[in-house]
C-alpha positions as semicolon CSV with decimal commas, in nm:
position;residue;x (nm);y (nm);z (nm)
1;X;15,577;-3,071;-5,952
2;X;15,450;-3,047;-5,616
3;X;15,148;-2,888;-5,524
4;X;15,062;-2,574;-5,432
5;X;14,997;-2,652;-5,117
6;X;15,342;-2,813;-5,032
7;X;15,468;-2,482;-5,210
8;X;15,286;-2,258;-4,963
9;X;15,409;-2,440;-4,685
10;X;15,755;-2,459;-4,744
11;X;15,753;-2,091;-4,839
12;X;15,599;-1,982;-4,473
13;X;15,287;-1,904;-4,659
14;X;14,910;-2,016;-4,487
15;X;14,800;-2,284;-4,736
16;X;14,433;-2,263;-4,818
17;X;14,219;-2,593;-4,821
18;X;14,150;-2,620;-5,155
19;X;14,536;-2,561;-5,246
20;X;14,616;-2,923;-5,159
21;X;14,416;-2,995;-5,484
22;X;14,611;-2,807;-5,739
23;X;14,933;-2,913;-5,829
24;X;15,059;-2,730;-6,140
25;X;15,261;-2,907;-6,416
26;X;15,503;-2,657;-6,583
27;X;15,639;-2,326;-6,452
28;X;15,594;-2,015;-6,615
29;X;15,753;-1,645;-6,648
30;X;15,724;-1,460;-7,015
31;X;15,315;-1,403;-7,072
32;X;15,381;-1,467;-7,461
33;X;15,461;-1,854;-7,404
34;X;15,278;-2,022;-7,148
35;X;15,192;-2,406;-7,071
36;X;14,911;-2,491;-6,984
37;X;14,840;-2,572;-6,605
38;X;15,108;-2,349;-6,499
39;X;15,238;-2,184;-6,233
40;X;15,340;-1,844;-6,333
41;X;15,639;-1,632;-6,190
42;X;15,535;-1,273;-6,151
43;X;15,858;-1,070;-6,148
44;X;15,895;-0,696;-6,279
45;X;16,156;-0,592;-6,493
46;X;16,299;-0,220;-6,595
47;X;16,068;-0,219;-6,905
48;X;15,774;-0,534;-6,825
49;X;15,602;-0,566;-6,535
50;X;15,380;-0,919;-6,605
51;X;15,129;-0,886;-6,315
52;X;14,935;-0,618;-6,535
53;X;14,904;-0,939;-6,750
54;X;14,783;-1,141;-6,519
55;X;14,444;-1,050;-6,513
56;X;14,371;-1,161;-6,814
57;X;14,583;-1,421;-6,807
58;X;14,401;-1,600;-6,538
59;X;14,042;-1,495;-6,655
60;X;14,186;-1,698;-7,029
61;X;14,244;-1,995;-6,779
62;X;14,620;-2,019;-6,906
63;X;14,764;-2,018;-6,575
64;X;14,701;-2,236;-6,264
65;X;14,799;-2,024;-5,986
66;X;15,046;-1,690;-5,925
67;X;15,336;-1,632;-5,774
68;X;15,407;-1,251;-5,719
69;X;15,591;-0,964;-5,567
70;X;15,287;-0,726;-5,471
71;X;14,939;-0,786;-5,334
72;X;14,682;-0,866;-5,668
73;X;14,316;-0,987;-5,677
74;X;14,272;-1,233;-5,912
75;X;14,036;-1,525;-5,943
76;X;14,300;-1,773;-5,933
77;X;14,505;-1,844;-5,588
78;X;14,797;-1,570;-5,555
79;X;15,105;-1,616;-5,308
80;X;15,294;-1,266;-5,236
81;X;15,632;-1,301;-5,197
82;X;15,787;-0,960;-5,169
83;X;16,147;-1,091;-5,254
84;X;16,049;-1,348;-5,535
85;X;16,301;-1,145;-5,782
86;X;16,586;-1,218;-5,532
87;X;16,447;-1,587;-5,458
88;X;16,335;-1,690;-5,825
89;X;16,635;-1,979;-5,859
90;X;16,564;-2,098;-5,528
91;X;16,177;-2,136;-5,541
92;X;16,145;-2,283;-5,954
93;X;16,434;-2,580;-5,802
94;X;16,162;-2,616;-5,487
95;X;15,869;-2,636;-5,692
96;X;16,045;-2,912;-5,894
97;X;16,150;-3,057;-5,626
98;X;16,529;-2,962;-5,672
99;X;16,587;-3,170;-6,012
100;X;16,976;-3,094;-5,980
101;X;17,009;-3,341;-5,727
102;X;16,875;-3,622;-5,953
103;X;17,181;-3,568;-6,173
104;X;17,501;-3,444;-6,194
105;X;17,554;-3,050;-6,286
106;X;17,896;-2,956;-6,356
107;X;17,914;-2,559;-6,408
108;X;18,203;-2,410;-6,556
109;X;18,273;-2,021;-6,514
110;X;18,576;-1,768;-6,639
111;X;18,611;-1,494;-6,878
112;X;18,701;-1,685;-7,166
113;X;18,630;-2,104;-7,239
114;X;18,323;-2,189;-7,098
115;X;18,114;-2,298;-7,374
116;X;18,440;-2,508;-7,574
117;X;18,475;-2,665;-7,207
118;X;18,160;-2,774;-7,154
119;X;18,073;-2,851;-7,481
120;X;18,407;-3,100;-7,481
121;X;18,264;-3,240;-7,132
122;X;17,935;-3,316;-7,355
123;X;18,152;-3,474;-7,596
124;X;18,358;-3,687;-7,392
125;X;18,108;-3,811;-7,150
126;X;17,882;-3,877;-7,405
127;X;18,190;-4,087;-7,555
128;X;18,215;-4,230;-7,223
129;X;17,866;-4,374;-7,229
130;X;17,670;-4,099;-7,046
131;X;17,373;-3,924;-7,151
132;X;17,510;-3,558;-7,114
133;X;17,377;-3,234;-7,163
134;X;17,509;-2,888;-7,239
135;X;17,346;-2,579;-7,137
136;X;17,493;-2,243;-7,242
137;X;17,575;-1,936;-7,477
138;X;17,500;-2,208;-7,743
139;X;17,198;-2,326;-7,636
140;X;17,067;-2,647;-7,442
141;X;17,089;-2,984;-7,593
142;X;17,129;-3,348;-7,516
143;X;17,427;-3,420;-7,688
144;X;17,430;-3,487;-7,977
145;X;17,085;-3,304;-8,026
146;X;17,068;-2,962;-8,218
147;X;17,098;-2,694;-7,963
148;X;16,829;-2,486;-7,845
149;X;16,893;-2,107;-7,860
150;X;16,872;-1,976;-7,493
151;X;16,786;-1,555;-7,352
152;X;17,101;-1,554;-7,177
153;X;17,458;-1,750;-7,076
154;X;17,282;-1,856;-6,768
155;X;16,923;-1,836;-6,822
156;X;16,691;-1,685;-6,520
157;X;16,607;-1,925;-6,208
158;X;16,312;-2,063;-6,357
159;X;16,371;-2,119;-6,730
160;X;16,709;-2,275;-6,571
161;X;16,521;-2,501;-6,290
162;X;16,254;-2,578;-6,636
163;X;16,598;-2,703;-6,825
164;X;16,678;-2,926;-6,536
165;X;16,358;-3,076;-6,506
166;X;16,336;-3,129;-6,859
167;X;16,687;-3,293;-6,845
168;X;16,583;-3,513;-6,615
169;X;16,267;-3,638;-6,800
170;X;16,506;-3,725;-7,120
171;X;16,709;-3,930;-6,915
172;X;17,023;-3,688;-6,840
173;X;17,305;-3,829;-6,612
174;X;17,550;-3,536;-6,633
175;X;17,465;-3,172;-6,751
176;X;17,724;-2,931;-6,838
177;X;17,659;-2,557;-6,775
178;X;17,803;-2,218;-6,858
179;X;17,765;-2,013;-6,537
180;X;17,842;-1,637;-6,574
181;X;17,939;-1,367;-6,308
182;X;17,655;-1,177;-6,351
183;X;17,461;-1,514;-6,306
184;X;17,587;-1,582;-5,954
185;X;17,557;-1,218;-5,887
186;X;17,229;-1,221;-5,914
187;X;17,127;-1,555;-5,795
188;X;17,043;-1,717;-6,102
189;X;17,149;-2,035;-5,963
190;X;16,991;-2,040;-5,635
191;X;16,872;-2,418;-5,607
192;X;17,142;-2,584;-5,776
193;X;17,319;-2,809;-5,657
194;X;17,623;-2,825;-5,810
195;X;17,828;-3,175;-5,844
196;X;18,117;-3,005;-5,988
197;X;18,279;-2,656;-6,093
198;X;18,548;-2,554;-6,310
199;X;18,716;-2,175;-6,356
200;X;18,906;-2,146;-6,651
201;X;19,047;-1,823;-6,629
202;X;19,033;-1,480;-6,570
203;X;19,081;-1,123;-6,767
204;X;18,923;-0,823;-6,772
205;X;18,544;-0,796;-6,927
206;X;18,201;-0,724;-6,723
207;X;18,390;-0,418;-6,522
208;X;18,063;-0,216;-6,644
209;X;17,875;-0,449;-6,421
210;X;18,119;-0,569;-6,125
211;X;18,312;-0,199;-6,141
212;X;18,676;-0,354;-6,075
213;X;18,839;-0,698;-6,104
214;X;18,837;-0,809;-5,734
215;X;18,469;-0,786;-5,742
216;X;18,416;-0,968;-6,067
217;X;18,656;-1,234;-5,878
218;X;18,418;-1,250;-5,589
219;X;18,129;-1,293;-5,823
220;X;18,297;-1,586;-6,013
221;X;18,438;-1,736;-5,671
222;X;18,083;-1,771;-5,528
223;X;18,022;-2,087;-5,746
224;X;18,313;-2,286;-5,518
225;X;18,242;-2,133;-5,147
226;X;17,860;-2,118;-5,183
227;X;17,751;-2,429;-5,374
228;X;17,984;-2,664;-5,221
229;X;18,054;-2,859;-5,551
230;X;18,216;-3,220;-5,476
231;X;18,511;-3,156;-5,731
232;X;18,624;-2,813;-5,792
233;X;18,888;-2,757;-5,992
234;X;19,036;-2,412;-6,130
235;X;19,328;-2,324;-6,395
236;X;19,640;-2,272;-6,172
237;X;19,795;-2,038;-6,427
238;X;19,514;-1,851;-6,504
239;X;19,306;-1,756;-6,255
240;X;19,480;-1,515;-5,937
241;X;19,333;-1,671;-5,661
242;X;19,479;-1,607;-5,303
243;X;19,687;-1,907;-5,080
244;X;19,399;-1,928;-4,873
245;X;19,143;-1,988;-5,131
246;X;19,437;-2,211;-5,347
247;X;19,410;-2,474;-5,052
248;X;18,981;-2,503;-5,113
249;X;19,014;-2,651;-5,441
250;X;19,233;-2,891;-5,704
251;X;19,374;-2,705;-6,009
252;X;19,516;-2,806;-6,322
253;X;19,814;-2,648;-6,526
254;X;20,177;-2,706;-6,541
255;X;20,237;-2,646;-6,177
256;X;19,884;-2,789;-6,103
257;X;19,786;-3,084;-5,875
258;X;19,656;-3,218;-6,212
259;X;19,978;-3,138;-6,350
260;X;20,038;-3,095;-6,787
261;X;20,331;-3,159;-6,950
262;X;20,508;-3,178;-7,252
263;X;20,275;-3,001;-7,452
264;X;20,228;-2,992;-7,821
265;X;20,039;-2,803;-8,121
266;X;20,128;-2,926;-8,468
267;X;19,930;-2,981;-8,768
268;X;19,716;-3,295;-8,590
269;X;19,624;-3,109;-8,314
270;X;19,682;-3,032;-7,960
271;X;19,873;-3,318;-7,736
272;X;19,972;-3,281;-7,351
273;X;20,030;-3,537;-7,086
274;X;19,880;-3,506;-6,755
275;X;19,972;-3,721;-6,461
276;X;20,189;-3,915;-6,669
277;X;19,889;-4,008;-6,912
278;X;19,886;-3,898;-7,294
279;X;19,639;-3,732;-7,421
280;X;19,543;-3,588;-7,781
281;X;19,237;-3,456;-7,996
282;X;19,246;-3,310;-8,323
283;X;19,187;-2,928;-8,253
284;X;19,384;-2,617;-8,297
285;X;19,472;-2,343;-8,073
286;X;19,624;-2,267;-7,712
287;X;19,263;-2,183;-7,567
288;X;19,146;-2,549;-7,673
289;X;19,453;-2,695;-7,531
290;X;19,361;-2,525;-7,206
291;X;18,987;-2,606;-7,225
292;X;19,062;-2,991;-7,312
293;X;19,321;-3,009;-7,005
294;X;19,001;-2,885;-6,826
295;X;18,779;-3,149;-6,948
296;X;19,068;-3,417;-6,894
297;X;19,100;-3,311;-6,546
298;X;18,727;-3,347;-6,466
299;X;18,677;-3,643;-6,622
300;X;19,026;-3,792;-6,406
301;X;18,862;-3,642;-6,078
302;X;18,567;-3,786;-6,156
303;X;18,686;-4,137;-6,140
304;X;18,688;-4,254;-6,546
305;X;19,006;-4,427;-6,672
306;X;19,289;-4,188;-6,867
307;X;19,277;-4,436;-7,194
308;X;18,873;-4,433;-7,189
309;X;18,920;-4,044;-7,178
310;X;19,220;-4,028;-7,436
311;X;18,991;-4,292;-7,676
312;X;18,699;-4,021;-7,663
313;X;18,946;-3,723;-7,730
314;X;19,006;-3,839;-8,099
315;X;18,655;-3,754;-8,175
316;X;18,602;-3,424;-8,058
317;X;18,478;-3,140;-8,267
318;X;18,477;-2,767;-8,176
319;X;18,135;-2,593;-8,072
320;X;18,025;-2,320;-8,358
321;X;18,206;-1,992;-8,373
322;X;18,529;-2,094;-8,147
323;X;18,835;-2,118;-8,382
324;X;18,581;-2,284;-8,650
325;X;18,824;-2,339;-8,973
326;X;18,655;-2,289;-9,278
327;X;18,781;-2,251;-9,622
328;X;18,609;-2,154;-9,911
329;X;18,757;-2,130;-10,299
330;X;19,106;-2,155;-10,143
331;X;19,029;-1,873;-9,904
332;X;19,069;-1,990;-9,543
333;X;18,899;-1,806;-9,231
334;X;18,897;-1,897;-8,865
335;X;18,546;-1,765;-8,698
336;X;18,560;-1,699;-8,338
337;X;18,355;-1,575;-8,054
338;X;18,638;-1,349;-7,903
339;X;18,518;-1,029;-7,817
340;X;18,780;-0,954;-7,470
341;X;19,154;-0,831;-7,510
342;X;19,313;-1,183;-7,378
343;X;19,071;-1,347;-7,602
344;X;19,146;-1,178;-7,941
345;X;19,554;-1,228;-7,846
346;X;19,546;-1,580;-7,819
347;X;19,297;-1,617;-8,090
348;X;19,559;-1,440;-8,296
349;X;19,826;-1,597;-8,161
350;X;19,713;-1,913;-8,293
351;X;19,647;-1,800;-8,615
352;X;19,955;-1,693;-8,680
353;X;20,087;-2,085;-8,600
354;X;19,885;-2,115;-8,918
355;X;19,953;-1,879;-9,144
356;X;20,241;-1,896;-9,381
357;X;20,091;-1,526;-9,530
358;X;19,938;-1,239;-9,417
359;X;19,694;-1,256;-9,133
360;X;19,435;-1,001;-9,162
361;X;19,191;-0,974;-8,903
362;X;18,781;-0,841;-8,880
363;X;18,670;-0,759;-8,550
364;X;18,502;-0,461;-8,383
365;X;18,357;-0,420;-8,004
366;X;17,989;-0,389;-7,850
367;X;17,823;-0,116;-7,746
368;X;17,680;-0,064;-7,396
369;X;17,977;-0,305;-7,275
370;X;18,308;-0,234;-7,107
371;X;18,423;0,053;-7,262
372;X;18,810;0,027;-7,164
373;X;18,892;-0,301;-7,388
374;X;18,826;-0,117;-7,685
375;X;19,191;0,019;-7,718
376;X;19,347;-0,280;-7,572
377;X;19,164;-0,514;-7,852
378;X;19,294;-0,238;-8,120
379;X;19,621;-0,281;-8,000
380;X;19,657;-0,625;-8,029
381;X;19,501;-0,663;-8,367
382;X;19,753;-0,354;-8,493
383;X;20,068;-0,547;-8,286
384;X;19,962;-0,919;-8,403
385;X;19,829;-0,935;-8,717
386;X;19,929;-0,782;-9,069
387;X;19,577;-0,577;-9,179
388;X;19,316;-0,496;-8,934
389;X;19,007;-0,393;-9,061
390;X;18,790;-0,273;-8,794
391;X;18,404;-0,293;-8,817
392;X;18,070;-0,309;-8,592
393;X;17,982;-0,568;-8,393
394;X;17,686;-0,474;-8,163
395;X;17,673;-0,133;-8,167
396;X;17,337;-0,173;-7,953
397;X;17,244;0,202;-7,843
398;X;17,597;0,354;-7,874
399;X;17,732;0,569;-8,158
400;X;17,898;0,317;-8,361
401;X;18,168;0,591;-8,496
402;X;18,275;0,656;-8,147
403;X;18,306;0,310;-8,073
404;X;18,578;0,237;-8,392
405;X;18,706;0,594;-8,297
406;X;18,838;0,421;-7,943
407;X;18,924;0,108;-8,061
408;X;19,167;0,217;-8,366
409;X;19,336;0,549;-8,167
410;X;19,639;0,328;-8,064
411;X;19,650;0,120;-8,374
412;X;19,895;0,182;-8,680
413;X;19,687;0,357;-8,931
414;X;19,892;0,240;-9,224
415;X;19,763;-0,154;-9,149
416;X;19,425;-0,014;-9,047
417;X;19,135;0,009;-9,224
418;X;18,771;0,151;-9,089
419;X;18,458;-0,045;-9,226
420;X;18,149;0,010;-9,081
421;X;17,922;-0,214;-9,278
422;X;18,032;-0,591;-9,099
423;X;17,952;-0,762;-9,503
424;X;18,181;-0,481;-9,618
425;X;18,488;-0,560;-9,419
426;X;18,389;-0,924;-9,491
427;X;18,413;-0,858;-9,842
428;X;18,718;-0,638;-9,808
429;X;18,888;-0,865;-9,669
430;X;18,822;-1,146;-9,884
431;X;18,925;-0,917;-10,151
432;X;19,266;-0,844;-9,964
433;X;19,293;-1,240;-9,892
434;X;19,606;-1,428;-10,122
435;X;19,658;-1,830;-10,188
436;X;19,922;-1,799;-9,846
437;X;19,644;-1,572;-9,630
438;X;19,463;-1,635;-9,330
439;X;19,160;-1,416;-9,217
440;X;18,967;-1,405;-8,892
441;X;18,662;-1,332;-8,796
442;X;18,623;-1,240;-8,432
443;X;18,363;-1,078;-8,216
444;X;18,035;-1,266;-8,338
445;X;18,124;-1,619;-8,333
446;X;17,792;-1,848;-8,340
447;X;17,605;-1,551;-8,318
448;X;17,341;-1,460;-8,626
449;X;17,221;-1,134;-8,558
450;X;17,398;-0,773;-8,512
451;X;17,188;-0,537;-8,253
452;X;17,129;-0,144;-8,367
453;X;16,956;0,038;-8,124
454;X;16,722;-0,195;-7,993
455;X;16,662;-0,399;-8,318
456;X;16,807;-0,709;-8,416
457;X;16,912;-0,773;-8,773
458;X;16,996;-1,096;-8,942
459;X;17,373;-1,115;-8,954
460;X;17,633;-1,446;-8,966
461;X;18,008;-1,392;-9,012
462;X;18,031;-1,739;-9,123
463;X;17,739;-1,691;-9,389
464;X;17,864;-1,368;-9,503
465;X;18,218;-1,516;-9,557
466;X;18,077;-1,815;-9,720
467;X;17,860;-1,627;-9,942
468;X;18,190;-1,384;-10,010
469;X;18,464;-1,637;-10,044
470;X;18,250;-1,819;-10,286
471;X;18,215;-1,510;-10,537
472;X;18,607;-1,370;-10,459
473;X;18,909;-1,419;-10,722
474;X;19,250;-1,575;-10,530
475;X;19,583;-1,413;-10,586
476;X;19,929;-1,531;-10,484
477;X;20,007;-1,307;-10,149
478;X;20,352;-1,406;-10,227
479;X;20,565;-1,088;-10,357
């Protein structure tokens, strides 16, 4: 890291002698985990303000020096920044000394698809001899490394900037990033410097944040006019971008300048060709097509050879909780993360390609979220699949009953069943499941907690059906 004098100085701040002397080694912004020598990041949130820690924090010796938002006396040097919330990306990459442009950060953003996509780039370029990374709703890991559990999508400007320079130290030559609207709205990712960017689609989610879709466009659109990335690509079906903005980027797609045809889902897998090149891996589903052409058409623009690509296809596996097959005592389930209208109907969709039974479906929707997908997910799951049975997901500090009460009034009550225990409905539906049937599981995904008010519980739709499936008797389904 530099030192704190170079930081002063490059932040307009009078440097005091002695500064040139202290030169921190870590970065530091949550009171309860702190490295030693560190420079901590004083910003106040809506419930924690950390600079009435801070006394006692430097008095302990913990921390090296302060950066913070107000005037403080403490016996350790302090530099006031009145805007450090609004500048927090930008001055963790400076005190770093901007570790994204030692390597190359790809950042992939849409509704739907970001963590399969960039957890296939981790795959393939790993495959392709690259030490990659993957950073995201997942976790962070050097593939193939377990993954770390992260606070959010796109973590905060300096536990982000702390990734990169920790990527860097292990080596990384390519890191592959989720990168949220609300991420980019808030500057999250000021300091980045971003080799590449990828938008995989877009639908309706976030409005309670961004209020309508054209600003949750704007938000997304901000990682290709104000980072600059040297390949930008964007799905030319699925995301409704303007002529204007069309001619600032590549896209892929059927009509795309990375242009898919011929393409194929059959018990193997998914297959396409793009540019004349033929590609397949051995995943299900017309998300994962999408999010492979993605990867493809990265890895293309980025200069590696279409049969070096195809060869690392064959072994790709999918991330945890996104259309994750499992069957247990002849009961088959698919677990997956979708928890938005477009992503429940093509979850469901391919399901259905299959199921030779019923397909009987467990999902519910988060409290304290959008509010107006609630009906549209109960419609789909009443239109698309045979039994619904709805349950909580989150219910965080919303009235769960009024949350199923607007997700099942435009479903068909005599396929829909109410559960509000999540195990229940598990159980129910294992119960309901014959030899032919296929259930999903959709909402939770990887996730292994469910929130209630502010309290997190212990919860895993894969465990629970695991645990279920293993105890349940099979009938034929078959009349």
């Amino acid at each position: 890291m530099k030192t704190l004098h170079d930081i002063a100085t490059a932040l307009d701040i009078e440097p005091l002698p002695h500064y040139a002397t202290l030169t921190p080694t870590a970065l530091a912004w949550d009171s309860r985990t702190i490295p030693d020598n560190s420079l901590f990041i004083a910003v106040a949130g809506l419930n924690y303000d950390p600079h009435d820690d801070l006394p006692s924090l430097a008095a302990s010796g913990k921390i090296l020096a302060a950066l913070v938002e107000r005037e403080i006396s403490l016996s350790i040097p302090t530099l006031v920044i009145p805007d450090l919330a609004e500048r927090e990306g930008e001055i963790a990459a400076l005190c770093y000394d901007y570790p994204a442009r030692q390597m190359r950060v790809v950042g992939v953003t849409g509704t739907n698809g970001k963590s399969s996509t960039v957890t296939y780039l981790a795959q393939i370029y790993h495959a392709l001899g690259k030490r990659a990374a993957v950073l995201g709703t997942l976790g962070y890991a050097v593939w193939p490394e377990p993954l770390t559990p992260l606070s959010n999508t796109t973590p905060r400007g300096a536990e982000l900037q702390t990734l990169f320079n920790t990527s860097i130290a292990e080596g990384v030559d390519y890191l592959f990033m989720e990168v949220s609207s609300h991420s980019l709205e808030l500057g999250r990712v000021q300091g980045t410097q971003f080799f590449g960017a990828l938008f995989t689609n877009l639908t309706p989610d976030h409005l309670d944040f961004h209020g309508t879709m054209e600003n949750y466009l704007a938000a997304k659109w901000r990682l290709f006019t104000e980072y600059s990335p040297a390949i930008a690509l964007v799905n030319r079906e699925r995301v409704p971008l303007s002529a204007t903005q069309w001619h600032t980027v590549a896209s892929y797609g059927t009509n795309g300048s990375w242009r898919v045809e011929n393409q194929i889902m059959d018990e193997q897998g998914i297959a396409f060709q793009m540019q004349g090149h033929h590609f397949r891996a051995p995943l299900y589903g017309p998300f994962n097509l999408e999010n492979i052409q993605a990867a493809v058409a990265f890895a293309l623009a980025d200069g590696y050879a279409p049969a070096e690509i195809a060869e690392a296809l064959t072994t790709l596996q999918p991330p945890a909780g996104r259309f994750q097959v499992v069957a247990v005592n002849s009961i088959r389930a698919i677990i997956d993360y979708a928890h938005t209208p477009d992503a429940l109907e093509r979850l469901l969709h391919g399901a259905r390609a299959l199921c030779t039974g019923r397909l009987i479906v467990v999902f519910g929707c988060g409290g304290d979220r959008d509010t107006t997908k609630r009906p549209k997910m109960g419609a789909l799951a009443s239109q698309l699949a045979d039994i619904a049975l709805v349950t909580d997901d989150n219910p965080r500090t919303e009235n769960p009953d009024q949350i199923i009460a607007q997700i099942i009034a435009p479903m068909d009550p005599a396929k829909t069943e109410t559960i509000r225990d999540r195990t229940t409905a598990i159980q129910r539906a294992c119960e309901l499941a014959g030899e032919d049937d296929l259930l999903v599981i959709a909402g939770k995904g990887h996730e292994e907690y469910q929130i209630y008010g502010r309290e997190r519980i212990h919860f895993s739709d894969l465990e629970t059906f695991q645990k279920t499936a293993q105890m349940a008797k099979i009938t034929s389904s078959k009349p």
